[in-house]
PDB file of C-alpha atoms in Angstrom:
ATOM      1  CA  UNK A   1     100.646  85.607 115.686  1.00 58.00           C
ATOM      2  CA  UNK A   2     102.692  84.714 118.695  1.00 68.00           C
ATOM      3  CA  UNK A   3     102.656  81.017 120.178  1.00 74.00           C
ATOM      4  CA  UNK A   4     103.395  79.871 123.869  1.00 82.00           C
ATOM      5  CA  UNK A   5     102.526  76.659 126.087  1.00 85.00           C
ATOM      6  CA  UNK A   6      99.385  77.198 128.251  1.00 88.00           C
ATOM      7  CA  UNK A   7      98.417  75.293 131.788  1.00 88.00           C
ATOM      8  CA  UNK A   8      94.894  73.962 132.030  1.00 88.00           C
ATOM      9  CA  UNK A   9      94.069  76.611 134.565  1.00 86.00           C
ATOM     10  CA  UNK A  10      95.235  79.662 132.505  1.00 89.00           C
ATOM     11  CA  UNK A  11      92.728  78.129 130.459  1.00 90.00           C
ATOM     12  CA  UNK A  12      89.906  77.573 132.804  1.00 89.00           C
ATOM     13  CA  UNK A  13      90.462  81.367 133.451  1.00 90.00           C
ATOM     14  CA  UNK A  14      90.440  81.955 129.794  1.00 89.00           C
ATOM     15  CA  UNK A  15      86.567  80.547 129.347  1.00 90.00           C
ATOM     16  CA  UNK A  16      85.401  82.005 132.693  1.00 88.00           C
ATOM     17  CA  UNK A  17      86.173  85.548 130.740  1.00 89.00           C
ATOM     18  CA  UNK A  18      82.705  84.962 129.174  1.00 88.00           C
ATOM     19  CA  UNK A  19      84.759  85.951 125.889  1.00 91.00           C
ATOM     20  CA  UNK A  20      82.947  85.648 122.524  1.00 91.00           C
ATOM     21  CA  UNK A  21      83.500  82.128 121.660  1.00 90.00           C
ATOM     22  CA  UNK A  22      84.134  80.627 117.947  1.00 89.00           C
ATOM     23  CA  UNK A  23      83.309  77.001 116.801  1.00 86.00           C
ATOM     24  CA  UNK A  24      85.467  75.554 114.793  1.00 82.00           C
ATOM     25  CA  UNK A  25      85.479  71.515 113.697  1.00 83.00           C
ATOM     26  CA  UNK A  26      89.158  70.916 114.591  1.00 85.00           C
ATOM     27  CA  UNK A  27      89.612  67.598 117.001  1.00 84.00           C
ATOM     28  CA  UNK A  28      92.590  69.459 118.659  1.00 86.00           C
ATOM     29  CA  UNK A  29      91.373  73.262 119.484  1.00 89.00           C
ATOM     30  CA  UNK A  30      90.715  73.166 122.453  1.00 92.00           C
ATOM     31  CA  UNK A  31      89.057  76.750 122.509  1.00 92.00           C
ATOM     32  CA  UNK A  32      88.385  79.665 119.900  1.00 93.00           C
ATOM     33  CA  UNK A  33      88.108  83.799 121.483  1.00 91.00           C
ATOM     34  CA  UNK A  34      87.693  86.887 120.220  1.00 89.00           C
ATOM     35  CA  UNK A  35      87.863  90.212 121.690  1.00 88.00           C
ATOM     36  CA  UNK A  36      84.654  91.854 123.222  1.00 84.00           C
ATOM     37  CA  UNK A  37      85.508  95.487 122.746  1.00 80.00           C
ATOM     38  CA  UNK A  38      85.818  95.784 126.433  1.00 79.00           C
ATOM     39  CA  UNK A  39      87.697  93.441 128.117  1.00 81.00           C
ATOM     40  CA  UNK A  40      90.132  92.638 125.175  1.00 84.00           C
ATOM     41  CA  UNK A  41      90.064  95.057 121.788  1.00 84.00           C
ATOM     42  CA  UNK A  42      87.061  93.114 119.102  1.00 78.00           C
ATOM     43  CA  UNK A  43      90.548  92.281 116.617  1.00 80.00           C
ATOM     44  CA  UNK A  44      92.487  89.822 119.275  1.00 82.00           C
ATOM     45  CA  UNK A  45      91.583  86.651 118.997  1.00 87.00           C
ATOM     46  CA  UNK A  46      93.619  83.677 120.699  1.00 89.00           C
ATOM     47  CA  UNK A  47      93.261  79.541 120.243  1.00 90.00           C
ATOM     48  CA  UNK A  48      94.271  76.930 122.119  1.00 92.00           C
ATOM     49  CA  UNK A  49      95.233  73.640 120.611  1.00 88.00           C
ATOM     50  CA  UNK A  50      95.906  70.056 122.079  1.00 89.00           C
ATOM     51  CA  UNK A  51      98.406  67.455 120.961  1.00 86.00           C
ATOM     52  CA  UNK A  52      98.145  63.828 121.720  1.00 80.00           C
ATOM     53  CA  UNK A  53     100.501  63.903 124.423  1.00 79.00           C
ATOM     54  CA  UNK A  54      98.355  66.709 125.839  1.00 84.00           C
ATOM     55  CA  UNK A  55     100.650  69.719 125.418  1.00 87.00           C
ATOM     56  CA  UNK A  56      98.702  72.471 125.355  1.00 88.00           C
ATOM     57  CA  UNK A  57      99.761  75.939 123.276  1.00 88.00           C
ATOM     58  CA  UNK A  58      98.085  78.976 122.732  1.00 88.00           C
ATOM     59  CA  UNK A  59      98.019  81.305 119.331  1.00 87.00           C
ATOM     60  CA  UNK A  60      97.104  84.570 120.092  1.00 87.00           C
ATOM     61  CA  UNK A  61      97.356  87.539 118.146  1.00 83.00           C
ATOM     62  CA  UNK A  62      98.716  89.748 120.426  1.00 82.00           C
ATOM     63  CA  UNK A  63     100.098  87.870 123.829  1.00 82.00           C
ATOM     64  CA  UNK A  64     100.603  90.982 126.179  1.00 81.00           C
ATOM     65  CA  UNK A  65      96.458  91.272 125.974  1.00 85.00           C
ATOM     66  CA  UNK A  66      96.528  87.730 127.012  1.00 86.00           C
ATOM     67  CA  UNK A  67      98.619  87.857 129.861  1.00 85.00           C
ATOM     68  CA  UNK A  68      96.377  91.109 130.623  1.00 83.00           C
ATOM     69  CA  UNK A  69      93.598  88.832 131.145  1.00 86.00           C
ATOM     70  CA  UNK A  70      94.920  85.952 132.602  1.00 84.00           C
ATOM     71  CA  UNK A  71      96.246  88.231 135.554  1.00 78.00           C
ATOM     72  CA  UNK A  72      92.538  89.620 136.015  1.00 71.00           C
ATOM     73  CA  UNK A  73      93.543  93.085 134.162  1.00 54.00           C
ATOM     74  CA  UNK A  74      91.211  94.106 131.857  1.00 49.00           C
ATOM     75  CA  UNK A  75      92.418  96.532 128.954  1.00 45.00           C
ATOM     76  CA  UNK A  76      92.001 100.085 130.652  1.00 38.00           C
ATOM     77  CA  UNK A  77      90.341 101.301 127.869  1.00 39.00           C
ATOM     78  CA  UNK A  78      89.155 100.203 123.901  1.00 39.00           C
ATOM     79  CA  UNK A  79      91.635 100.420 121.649  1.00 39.00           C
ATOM     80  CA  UNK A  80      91.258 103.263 119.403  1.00 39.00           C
ATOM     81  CA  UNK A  81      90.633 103.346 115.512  1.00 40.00           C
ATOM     82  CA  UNK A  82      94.820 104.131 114.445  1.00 41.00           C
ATOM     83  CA  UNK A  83      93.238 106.613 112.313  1.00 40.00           C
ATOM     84  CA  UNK A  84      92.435 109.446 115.240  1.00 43.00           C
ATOM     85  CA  UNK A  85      96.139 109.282 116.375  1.00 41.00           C
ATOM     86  CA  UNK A  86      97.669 109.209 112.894  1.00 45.00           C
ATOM     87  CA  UNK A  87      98.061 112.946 113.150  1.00 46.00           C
ATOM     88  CA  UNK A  88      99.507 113.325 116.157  1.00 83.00           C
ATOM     89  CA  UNK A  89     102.640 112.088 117.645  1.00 86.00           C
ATOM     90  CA  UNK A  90     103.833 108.281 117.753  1.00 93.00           C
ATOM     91  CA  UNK A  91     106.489 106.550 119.509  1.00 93.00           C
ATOM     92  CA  UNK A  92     107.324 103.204 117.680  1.00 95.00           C
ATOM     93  CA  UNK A  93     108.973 100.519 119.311  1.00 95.00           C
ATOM     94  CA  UNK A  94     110.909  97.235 117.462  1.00 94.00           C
ATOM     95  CA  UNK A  95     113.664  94.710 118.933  1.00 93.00           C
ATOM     96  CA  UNK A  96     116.467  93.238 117.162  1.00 92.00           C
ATOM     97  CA  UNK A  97     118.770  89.912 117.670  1.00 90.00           C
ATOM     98  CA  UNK A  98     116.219  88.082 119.175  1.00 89.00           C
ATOM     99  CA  UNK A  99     116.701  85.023 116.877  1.00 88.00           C
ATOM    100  CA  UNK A 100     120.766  85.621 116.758  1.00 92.00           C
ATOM    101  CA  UNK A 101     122.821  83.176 119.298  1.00 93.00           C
ATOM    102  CA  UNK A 102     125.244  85.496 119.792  1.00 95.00           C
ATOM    103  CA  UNK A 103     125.000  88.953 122.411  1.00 94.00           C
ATOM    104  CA  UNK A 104     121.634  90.351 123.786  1.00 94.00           C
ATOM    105  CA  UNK A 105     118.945  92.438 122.117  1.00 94.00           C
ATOM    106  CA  UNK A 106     118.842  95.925 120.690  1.00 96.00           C
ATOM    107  CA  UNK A 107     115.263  97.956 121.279  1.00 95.00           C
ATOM    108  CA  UNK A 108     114.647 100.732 119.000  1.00 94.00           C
ATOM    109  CA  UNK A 109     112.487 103.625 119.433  1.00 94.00           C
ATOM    110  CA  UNK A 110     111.507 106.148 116.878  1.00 94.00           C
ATOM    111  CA  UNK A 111     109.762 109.544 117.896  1.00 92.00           C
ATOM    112  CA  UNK A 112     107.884 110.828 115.386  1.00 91.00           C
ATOM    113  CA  UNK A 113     107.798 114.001 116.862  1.00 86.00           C
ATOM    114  CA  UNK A 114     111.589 114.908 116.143  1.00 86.00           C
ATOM    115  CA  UNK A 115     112.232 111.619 114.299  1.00 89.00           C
ATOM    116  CA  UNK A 116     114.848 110.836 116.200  1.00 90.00           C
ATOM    117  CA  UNK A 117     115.728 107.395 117.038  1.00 92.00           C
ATOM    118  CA  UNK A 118     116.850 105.795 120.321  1.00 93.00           C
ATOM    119  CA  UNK A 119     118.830 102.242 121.061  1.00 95.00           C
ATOM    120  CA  UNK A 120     119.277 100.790 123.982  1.00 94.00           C
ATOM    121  CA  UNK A 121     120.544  97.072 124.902  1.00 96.00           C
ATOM    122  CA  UNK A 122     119.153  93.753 126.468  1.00 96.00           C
ATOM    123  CA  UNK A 123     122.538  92.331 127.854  1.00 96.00           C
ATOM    124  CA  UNK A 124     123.306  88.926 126.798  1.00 95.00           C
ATOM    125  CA  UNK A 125     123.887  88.029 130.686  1.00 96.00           C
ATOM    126  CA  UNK A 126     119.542  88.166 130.265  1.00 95.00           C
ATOM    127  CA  UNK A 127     119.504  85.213 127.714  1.00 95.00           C
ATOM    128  CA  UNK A 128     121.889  83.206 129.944  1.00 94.00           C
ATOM    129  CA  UNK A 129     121.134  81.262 133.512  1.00 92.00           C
ATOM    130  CA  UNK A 130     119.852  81.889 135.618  1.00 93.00           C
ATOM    131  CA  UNK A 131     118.010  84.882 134.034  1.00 93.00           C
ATOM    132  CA  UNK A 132     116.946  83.245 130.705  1.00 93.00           C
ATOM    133  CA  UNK A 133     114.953  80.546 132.725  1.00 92.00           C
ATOM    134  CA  UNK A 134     113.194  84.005 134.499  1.00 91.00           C
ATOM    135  CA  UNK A 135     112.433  85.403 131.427  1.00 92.00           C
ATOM    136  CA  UNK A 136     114.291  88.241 132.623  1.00 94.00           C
ATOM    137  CA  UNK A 137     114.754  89.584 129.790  1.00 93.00           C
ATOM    138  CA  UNK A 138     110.963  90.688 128.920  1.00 93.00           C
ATOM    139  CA  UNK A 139     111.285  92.874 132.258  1.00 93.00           C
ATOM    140  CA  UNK A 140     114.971  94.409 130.877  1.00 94.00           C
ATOM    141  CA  UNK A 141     113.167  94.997 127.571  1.00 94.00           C
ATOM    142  CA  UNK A 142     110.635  96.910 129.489  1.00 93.00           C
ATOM    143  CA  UNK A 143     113.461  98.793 131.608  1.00 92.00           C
ATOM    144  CA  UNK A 144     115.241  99.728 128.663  1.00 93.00           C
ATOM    145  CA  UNK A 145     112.170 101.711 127.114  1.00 93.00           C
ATOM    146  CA  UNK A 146     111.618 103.756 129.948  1.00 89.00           C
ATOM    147  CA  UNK A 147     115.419 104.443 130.168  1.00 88.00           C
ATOM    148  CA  UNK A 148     114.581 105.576 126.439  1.00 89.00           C
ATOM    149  CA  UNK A 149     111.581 107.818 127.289  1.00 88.00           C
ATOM    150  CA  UNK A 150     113.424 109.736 129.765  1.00 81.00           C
ATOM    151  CA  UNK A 151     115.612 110.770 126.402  1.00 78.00           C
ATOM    152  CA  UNK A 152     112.119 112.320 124.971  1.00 76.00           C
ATOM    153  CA  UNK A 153     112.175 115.349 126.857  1.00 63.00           C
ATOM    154  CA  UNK A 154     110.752 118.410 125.196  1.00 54.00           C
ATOM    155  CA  UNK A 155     110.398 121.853 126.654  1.00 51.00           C
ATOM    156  CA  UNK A 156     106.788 120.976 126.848  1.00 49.00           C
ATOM    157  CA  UNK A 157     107.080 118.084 128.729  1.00 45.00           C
ATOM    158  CA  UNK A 158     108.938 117.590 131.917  1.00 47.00           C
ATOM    159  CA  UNK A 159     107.744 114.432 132.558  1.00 57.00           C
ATOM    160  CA  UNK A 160     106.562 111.794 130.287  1.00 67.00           C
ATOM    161  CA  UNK A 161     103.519 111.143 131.991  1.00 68.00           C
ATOM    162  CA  UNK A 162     100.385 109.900 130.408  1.00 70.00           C
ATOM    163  CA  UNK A 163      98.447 112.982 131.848  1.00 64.00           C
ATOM    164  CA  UNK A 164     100.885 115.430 130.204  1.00 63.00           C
ATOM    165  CA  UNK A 165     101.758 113.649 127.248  1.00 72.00           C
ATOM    166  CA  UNK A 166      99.480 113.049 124.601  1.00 83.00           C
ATOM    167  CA  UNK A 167     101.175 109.933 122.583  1.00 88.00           C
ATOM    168  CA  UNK A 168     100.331 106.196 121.194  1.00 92.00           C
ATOM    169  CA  UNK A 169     102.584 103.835 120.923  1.00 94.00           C
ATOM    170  CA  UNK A 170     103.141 101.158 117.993  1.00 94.00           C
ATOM    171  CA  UNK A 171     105.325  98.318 119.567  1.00 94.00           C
ATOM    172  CA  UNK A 172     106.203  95.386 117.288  1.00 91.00           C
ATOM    173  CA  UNK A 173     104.203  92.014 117.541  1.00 85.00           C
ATOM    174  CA  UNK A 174     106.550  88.889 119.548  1.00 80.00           C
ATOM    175  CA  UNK A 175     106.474  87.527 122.968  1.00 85.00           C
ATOM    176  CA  UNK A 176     109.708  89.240 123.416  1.00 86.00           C
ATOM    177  CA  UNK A 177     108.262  92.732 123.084  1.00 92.00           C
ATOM    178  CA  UNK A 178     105.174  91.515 125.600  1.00 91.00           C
ATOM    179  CA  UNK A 179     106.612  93.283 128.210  1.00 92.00           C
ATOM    180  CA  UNK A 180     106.897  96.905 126.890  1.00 94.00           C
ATOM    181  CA  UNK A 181     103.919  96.509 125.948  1.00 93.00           C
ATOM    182  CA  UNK A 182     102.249  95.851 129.549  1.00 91.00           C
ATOM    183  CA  UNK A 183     104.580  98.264 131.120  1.00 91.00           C
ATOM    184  CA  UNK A 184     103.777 101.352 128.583  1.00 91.00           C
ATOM    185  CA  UNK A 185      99.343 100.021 129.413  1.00 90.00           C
ATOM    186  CA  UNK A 186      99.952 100.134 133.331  1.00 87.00           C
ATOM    187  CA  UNK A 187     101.431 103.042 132.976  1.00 85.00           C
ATOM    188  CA  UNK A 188      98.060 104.690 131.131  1.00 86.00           C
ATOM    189  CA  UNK A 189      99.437 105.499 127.641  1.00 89.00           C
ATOM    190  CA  UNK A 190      97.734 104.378 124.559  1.00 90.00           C
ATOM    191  CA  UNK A 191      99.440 100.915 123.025  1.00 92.00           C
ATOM    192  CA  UNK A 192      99.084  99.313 119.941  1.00 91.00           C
ATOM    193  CA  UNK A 193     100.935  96.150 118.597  1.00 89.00           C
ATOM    194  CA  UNK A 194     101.770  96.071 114.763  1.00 89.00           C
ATOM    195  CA  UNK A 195     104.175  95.207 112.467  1.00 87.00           C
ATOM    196  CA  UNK A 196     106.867  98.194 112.550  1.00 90.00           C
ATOM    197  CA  UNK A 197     108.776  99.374 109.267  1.00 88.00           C
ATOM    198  CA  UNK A 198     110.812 102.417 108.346  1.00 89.00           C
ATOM    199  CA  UNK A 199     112.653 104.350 109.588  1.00 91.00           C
ATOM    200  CA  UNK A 200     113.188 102.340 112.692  1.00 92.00           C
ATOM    201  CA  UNK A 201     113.289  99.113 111.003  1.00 89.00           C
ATOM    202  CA  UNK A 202     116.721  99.504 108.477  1.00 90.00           C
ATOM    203  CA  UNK A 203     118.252 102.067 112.056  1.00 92.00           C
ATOM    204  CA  UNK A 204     117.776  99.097 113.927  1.00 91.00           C
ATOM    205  CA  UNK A 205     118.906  95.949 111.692  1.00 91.00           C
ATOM    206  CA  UNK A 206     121.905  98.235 111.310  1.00 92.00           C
ATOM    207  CA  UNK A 207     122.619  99.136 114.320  1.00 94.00           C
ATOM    208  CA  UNK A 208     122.625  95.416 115.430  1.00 93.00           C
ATOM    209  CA  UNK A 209     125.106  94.230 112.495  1.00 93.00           C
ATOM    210  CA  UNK A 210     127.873  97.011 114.208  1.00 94.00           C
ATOM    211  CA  UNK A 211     126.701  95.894 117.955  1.00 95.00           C
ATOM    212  CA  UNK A 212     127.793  92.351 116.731  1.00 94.00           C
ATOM    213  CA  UNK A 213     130.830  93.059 114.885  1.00 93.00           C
ATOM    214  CA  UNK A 214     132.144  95.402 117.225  1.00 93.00           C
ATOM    215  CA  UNK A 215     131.714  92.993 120.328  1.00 93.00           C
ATOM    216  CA  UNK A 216     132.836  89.988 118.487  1.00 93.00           C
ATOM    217  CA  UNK A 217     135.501  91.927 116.413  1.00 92.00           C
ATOM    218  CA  UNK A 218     134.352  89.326 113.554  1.00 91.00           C
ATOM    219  CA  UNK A 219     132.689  89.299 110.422  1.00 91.00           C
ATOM    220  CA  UNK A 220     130.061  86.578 111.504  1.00 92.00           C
ATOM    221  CA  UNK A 221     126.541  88.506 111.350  1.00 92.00           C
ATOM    222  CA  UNK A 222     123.922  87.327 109.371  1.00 88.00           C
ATOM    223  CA  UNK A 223     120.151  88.564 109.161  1.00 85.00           C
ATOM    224  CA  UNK A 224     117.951  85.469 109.035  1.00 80.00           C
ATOM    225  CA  UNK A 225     115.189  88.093 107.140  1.00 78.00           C
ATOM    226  CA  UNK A 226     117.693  88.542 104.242  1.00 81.00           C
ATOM    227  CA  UNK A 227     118.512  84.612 103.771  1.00 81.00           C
ATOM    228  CA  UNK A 228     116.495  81.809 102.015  1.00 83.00           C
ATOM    229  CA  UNK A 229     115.558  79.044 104.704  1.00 81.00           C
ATOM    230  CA  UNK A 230     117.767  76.825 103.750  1.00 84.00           C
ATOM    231  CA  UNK A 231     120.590  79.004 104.006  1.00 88.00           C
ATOM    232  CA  UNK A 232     120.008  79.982 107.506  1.00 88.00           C
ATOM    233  CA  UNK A 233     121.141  76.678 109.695  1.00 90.00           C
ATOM    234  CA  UNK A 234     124.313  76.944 107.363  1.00 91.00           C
ATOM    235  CA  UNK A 235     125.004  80.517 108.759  1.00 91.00           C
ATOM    236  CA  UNK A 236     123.947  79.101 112.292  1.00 92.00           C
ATOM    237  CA  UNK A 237     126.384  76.649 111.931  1.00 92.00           C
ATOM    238  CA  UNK A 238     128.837  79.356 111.120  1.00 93.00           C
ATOM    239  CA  UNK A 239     128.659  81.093 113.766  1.00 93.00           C
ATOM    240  CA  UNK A 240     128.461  77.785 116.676  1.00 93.00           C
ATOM    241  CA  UNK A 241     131.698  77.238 115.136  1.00 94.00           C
ATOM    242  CA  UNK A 242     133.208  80.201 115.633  1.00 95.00           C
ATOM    243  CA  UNK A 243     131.941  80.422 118.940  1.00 94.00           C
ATOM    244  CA  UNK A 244     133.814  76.924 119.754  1.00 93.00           C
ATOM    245  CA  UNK A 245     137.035  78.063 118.252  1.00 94.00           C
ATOM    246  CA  UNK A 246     136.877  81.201 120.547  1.00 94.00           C
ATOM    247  CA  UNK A 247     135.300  79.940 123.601  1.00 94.00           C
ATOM    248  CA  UNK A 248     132.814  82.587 123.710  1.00 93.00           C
ATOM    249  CA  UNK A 249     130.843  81.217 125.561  1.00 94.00           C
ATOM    250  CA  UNK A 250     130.111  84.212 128.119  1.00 94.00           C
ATOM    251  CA  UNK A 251     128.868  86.040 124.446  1.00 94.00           C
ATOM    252  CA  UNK A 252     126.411  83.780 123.468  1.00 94.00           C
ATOM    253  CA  UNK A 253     122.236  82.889 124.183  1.00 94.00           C
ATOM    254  CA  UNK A 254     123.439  79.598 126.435  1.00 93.00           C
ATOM    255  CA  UNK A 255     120.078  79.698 128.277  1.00 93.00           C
ATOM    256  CA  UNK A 256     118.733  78.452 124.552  1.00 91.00           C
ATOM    257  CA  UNK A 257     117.463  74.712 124.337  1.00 88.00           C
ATOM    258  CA  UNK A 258     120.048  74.287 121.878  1.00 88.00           C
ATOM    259  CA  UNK A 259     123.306  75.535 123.664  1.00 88.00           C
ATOM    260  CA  UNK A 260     122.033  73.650 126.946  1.00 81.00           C
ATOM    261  CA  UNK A 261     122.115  70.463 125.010  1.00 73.00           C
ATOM    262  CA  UNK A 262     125.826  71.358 124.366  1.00 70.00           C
ATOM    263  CA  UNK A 263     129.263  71.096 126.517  1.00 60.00           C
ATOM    264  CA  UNK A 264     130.784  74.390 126.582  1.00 54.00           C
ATOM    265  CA  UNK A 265     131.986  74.120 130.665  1.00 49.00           C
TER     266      UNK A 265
END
C-alpha cells in the first residue's frame, strides 16, 4: 500500500469513474474503490480518508493505476493472471536508497532471460531543490530504465519494442517506482507491481552499501530493513552527524522536510 495527499477534485474525478464502490462505517473515509476489470485491474483498490483539519490522503494499492485514471488513461488492457507469463521471460524492476539521506537512488533490473542484472543511478542532485519539489526524480527513475533496456539487446531483438518483444514486467510497489511503471504501460508492454525478491533484491541492497561507501569514503551505511525500529533514528542520527562534521551537504536528500528544517547554508 502506498499513501499520498489527494485534492478534492482528483477526487471528484475519482467517483465520476463509476468505479465499484465499497461501504464501509468509518466517519473519516471519505470513499472506498475497487477495480472493474476494465478500467483499473478487479485487485486495486484505493481509499480516501479525511482528518479533522480536512487533509485529505489516499491509500491505494498500486498508485501508478491511480494516476492512470486521474489523467483520463484507462489501463490499455486487463491485467493478466501472472501465471500465463510465468514461463516466459520477465524483467524485474526494484529501487534502493530511497529512505537513506545520503546520495540518490540505485534501480535494479533483473532479466530473466540471461539473468543478468543491470544498475543504474537516480543522482542525488534529483532529491535536492529545485528538482525534489518537481518530483523529478520519478521521471529520472523512469529515464534510467529505458537507459537499462537498451542494455537487453539480443540477436533477436533489435529493438525493445513491445511489438517485437514478448516480456512482462514485475516493478516493485512505492510511489517512487510510479513512474517506471507508467512509462513501461505507455509504452504497450505488460506491467505488474509486486513485491520483488531474489536475485535482484540482495544485487541491489549490495550494490547500494558500495555506491555509499565509495562516494562518502566512510563506513556510515545502514539498511533500515536489517535494524529494529528503535535502532534506526540512532543510525539516522549517525549519519546527520557525520554529514555536519563534513559539510556534505551537496551529498545529501536536502529537498527532505527534515533537512529543510535545518541550517546547512
Amino acid at each position: 500500500m502506498t499513501t499520498q495527499l489527494i485534492s478534492k477534485n482528483q477526487l471528484d474525478i475519482l467517483k465520476k469513474l463509476g468505479l465499484p464502490e465499497v461501504k464501509e462505517n468509518n466517519q473519516w473515509l471519505l470513499l472506498h474503490v475497487k477495480g472493474d476489470g476494465e478500467k483499473a485491474p478487479q485487485s486495486w483498490n484505493a481509499k480516501i480518508y479525511t482528518n479533522s483539519a480536512g487533509i485529505m490522503k489516499v491509500v491505494t494499492t498500486d498508485m501508478a493505476i491511480l494516476l492512470a485514471l486521474l489523467d483520463g488513461r484507462q489501463q490499455a488492457q486487463k491485467m493478466a493472471p501472472p501465471a500465463n507469463h510465468e514461463a516466459g521471460r520477465v524483467i524485474t524492476i526494484d529501487d534502493s536508497g530511497w529512505g537513506f539521506p545520503l546520495l540518490g537512488t540505485l534501480i535494479g533490473l533483473h532479466d530473466s532471460l540471461d539473468n543478468s542484472i543491470h544498475i543504474g543511478e537516480v543522482p542525488v542532485k534529483y532529491y535536492q531543490s529545485p528538482f525534489f519539489e518537481r518530483k523529478a526524480y520519478l521521471y529520472e527513475a523512469a529515464n534510467q530504465v529505458v537507459r537499462l533496456l537498451g542494455e537487453l539487446q539480443h540477436p533477436d531483438a533489435d529493438n525493445f519494442d513491445p511489438r517485437t518483444v514478448e516480456v512482462l514486467f514485475k516493478v516493485c510497489t512505492g510511489y517512487v517506482n510510479t513512474g517506471i511503471v507508467r512509462e513501461l504501460r505507455e509504452r504497450g508492454f505488460k506491467v505488474e507491481t509486486c513485491a520483488i525478491g531474489e536475485p535482484l533484491q540482495s544485487a541491489l541492497e549490495t550494490a547500494h552499501m558500495n555506491y555509499i561507501r565509495e562516494k562518502t569514503r566512510a563506513d556510515i551505511y545502514y539498511d533500515p530493513k536489517e535494524l529494529d525500529k528503535a535502532e534506526i533514528p540512532k543510525k539516522f542520527g549517525e549519519v546527520v552527524r557525520w554529514i555536519e562534521k563534513n559539510n556534505a551537504w551537496s551529498l545529501t536528500k536536502t529537498g527532505w522536510k527534515y533537512f529543510k528544517a535545518r541550517d546547512h547554508q
